[in-house]
Amino acid sequence: MGDDGALSRGRPEEQETLNLAEYLWLIRRGKWIILAFVVVSVAVSVYITMNTKPVYRSSGTFIYKPNNTITRALDMSGGVSWFEVETYRNDQVEIINSRSLAEAVADSILRSPDSDSIISLLYDGNPPPAPHLRGSLVGLVRGRSSVSMKKDTDFFVLSATGNTASEAAALANLVMHTYYRRNLSQAR
């Protein structure tokens, strides 16, 4: 205790400090550990990069106007009110993401005269056995395609992924074409 009754604290010149020379000495002392860590990190990142399969994404944008298709289909002469538009948009997202549309895509692939080449493209030349082909196509369509809305517009973006650019584009086009045909048939 000091004269004023307070505990004496260490003065700044008495406290232990590390200066720049001591930091450099610590780095030099552990240089092999640091170098080994850097080499291993670079080797692991090169290995992962070389063994990662690229994923391609293909997207298509389309417009959906409820007063053009739904209004005619439901014979709504007054059009669609502003508060129903968001519901119609959400319904379209759910339809595109639905199993029934994926089944329609799978069926259109299987009925196509070019089905062998389309299936070969979608499965990189290694299609599943025939009894499981339709179910596998449905799973592929549902797993590799998605849709989103552009905010404050009537535009939708349909995206598909694949192991090649042509596979992603083919899948996006198949889903979009099937959705278009389905809307046309429902509007009549």
Coordinates of C-alpha atoms in Angstrom, one line a residue:
M1 CA 0.0 0.0 0.0
G2 CA 1.2 3.5 -0.8
D3 CA 0.9 6.6 1.3
D4 CA -2.6 7.4 0.0
G5 CA -3.9 3.9 1.0
A6 CA -4.3 2.7 -2.6
L7 CA -2.6 -0.4 -3.9
S8 CA 0.4 0.4 -6.0
R9 CA 0.1 -0.6 -9.6
G10 CA 2.9 -1.5 -11.8
R11 CA 4.2 1.4 -13.7
P12 CA 4.2 1.2 -17.5
E13 CA 8.0 1.0 -17.7
E14 CA 7.9 -1.9 -15.2
Q15 CA 5.3 -3.9 -17.3
E16 CA 6.5 -6.6 -19.7
T17 CA 6.2 -5.5 -23.3
L18 CA 7.0 -7.2 -26.6
N19 CA 8.6 -5.0 -29.2
L20 CA 8.8 -5.6 -33.0
A21 CA 12.1 -7.4 -32.8
E22 CA 10.7 -10.0 -30.4
Y23 CA 7.7 -10.6 -32.8
L24 CA 10.1 -11.2 -35.7
W25 CA 12.2 -13.5 -33.6
L26 CA 9.0 -15.6 -32.8
I27 CA 8.1 -15.8 -36.5
R28 CA 11.6 -16.8 -37.4
R29 CA 11.6 -19.5 -34.7
G30 CA 8.3 -21.0 -36.0
K31 CA 9.0 -20.5 -39.7
W32 CA 9.0 -24.2 -40.5
I33 CA 5.6 -24.7 -38.9
I34 CA 4.2 -21.7 -40.7
L35 CA 5.7 -22.8 -44.0
A36 CA 4.4 -26.4 -43.5
F37 CA 0.9 -25.0 -42.8
V38 CA 1.0 -22.8 -45.9
V39 CA 2.2 -25.7 -48.1
V40 CA -0.4 -28.1 -46.8
S41 CA -3.2 -25.5 -47.2
V42 CA -2.2 -24.9 -50.8
A43 CA -2.0 -28.6 -51.6
V44 CA -5.4 -29.3 -50.0
S45 CA -7.1 -26.4 -51.9
V46 CA -5.5 -27.5 -55.3
Y47 CA -6.7 -31.1 -54.6
I48 CA -10.2 -30.0 -53.8
T49 CA -10.3 -27.7 -56.8
M50 CA -9.1 -30.4 -59.2
N51 CA -11.6 -33.0 -58.0
T52 CA -14.7 -30.8 -57.8
K53 CA -17.1 -31.3 -60.6
P54 CA -18.3 -28.0 -62.1
V55 CA -22.0 -27.2 -61.9
Y56 CA -23.6 -25.3 -64.7
R57 CA -26.7 -23.2 -64.4
S58 CA -29.0 -22.2 -67.2
S59 CA -31.8 -19.7 -66.6
G60 CA -34.8 -18.5 -68.6
T61 CA -37.0 -15.6 -67.9
F62 CA -40.7 -15.5 -68.8
I63 CA -43.6 -13.3 -68.1
Y64 CA -46.9 -14.4 -66.5
K65 CA -49.9 -12.1 -66.8
P66 CA -52.9 -13.5 -65.0
N67 CA -55.3 -11.4 -67.1
N68 CA -54.1 -13.1 -70.3
T69 CA -54.4 -16.8 -69.3
I70 CA -56.2 -17.3 -66.1
T71 CA -58.8 -14.6 -66.7
R72 CA -59.8 -16.2 -70.0
A73 CA -59.7 -19.7 -68.6
L74 CA -62.0 -18.7 -65.7
D75 CA -64.0 -16.3 -67.8
M76 CA -63.4 -13.4 -65.5
S77 CA -64.5 -10.4 -67.5
G78 CA -63.5 -7.9 -64.9
G79 CA -59.8 -9.0 -64.8
V80 CA -57.8 -9.8 -61.8
S81 CA -57.7 -7.4 -58.8
W82 CA -54.4 -6.2 -57.5
F83 CA -54.6 -8.2 -54.3
E84 CA -55.1 -11.5 -56.2
V85 CA -52.0 -11.0 -58.4
E86 CA -49.6 -12.1 -55.7
T87 CA -51.7 -15.2 -55.0
Y88 CA -51.6 -16.1 -58.7
R89 CA -47.8 -15.5 -58.8
N90 CA -47.3 -17.8 -55.8
D91 CA -49.5 -20.4 -57.4
Q92 CA -47.4 -20.4 -60.5
V93 CA -44.2 -20.9 -58.5
E94 CA -45.9 -23.9 -56.7
I95 CA -47.1 -25.3 -60.0
I96 CA -43.6 -25.1 -61.5
N97 CA -42.1 -26.7 -58.4
S98 CA -44.8 -29.4 -58.2
R99 CA -44.4 -33.1 -58.7
S100 CA -47.2 -33.0 -61.3
L101 CA -45.2 -30.7 -63.6
A102 CA -42.1 -32.8 -63.1
E103 CA -44.1 -35.9 -64.1
A104 CA -45.4 -34.0 -67.2
V105 CA -41.7 -33.2 -68.1
A106 CA -40.7 -36.8 -67.6
D107 CA -43.6 -38.0 -69.7
S108 CA -42.8 -35.5 -72.5
I109 CA -39.2 -36.7 -72.5
L110 CA -40.3 -40.4 -72.7
R111 CA -42.8 -39.7 -75.5
S112 CA -40.3 -37.6 -77.5
P113 CA -38.8 -39.2 -80.7
D114 CA -35.4 -38.0 -79.4
S115 CA -35.9 -39.5 -75.9
D116 CA -32.7 -41.6 -76.1
S117 CA -30.5 -38.6 -76.9
I118 CA -32.2 -36.4 -74.3
I119 CA -31.9 -39.1 -71.6
S120 CA -28.3 -39.7 -72.5
L121 CA -27.6 -35.9 -72.2
L122 CA -29.4 -35.6 -68.9
Y123 CA -27.6 -38.6 -67.4
D124 CA -24.2 -38.1 -68.9
G125 CA -24.6 -41.3 -71.0
N126 CA -25.4 -43.5 -67.9
P127 CA -29.2 -43.6 -67.6
P128 CA -30.9 -45.6 -64.9
P129 CA -32.5 -49.0 -65.6
A130 CA -35.8 -48.8 -67.7
P131 CA -38.2 -49.7 -64.8
H132 CA -36.9 -46.8 -62.7
L133 CA -36.4 -44.3 -65.6
R134 CA -39.6 -42.2 -65.2
G135 CA -39.2 -41.9 -61.4
S136 CA -35.6 -41.0 -61.8
L137 CA -36.5 -38.3 -64.4
V138 CA -39.1 -36.9 -62.0
G139 CA -36.5 -36.7 -59.3
L140 CA -34.0 -35.1 -61.6
V141 CA -36.4 -32.4 -62.7
R142 CA -37.5 -31.6 -59.2
G143 CA -33.9 -31.6 -57.8
R144 CA -32.2 -29.6 -60.5
S145 CA -34.8 -27.0 -61.4
S146 CA -36.1 -24.0 -59.5
V147 CA -38.1 -20.9 -60.1
S148 CA -38.2 -17.4 -58.5
M149 CA -40.1 -14.2 -59.0
K150 CA -38.5 -10.9 -59.9
K151 CA -39.7 -8.4 -57.3
D152 CA -42.5 -6.0 -58.3
T153 CA -42.8 -7.5 -61.8
D154 CA -44.7 -10.2 -63.7
F155 CA -41.4 -11.9 -64.6
F156 CA -40.3 -15.3 -63.4
V157 CA -36.8 -16.8 -63.6
L158 CA -36.6 -20.6 -64.1
S159 CA -33.2 -22.0 -63.5
A160 CA -31.8 -25.5 -64.0
T161 CA -28.4 -27.0 -63.1
G162 CA -26.4 -29.7 -64.7
N163 CA -23.0 -31.2 -65.1
T164 CA -22.6 -29.6 -68.5
A165 CA -23.9 -26.4 -69.9
S166 CA -26.0 -28.2 -72.6
E167 CA -27.5 -30.5 -69.9
A168 CA -28.6 -27.4 -67.8
A169 CA -30.0 -25.6 -70.9
A170 CA -31.9 -28.7 -72.0
L171 CA -33.5 -29.2 -68.6
A172 CA -34.5 -25.5 -68.3
N173 CA -36.0 -25.6 -71.8
L174 CA -37.9 -28.8 -71.1
V175 CA -39.4 -27.5 -67.9
M176 CA -40.3 -24.1 -69.5
H177 CA -41.8 -25.7 -72.6
T178 CA -43.9 -28.1 -70.5
Y179 CA -45.1 -25.3 -68.3
Y180 CA -46.0 -23.2 -71.4
R181 CA -47.9 -26.1 -73.0
R182 CA -49.7 -26.8 -69.7
N183 CA -50.8 -23.1 -69.4
L184 CA -52.0 -23.1 -73.0
S185 CA -54.1 -26.2 -72.5
Q186 CA -55.6 -24.8 -69.3
A187 CA -56.5 -21.5 -70.9
R188 CA -58.7 -23.1 -73.6

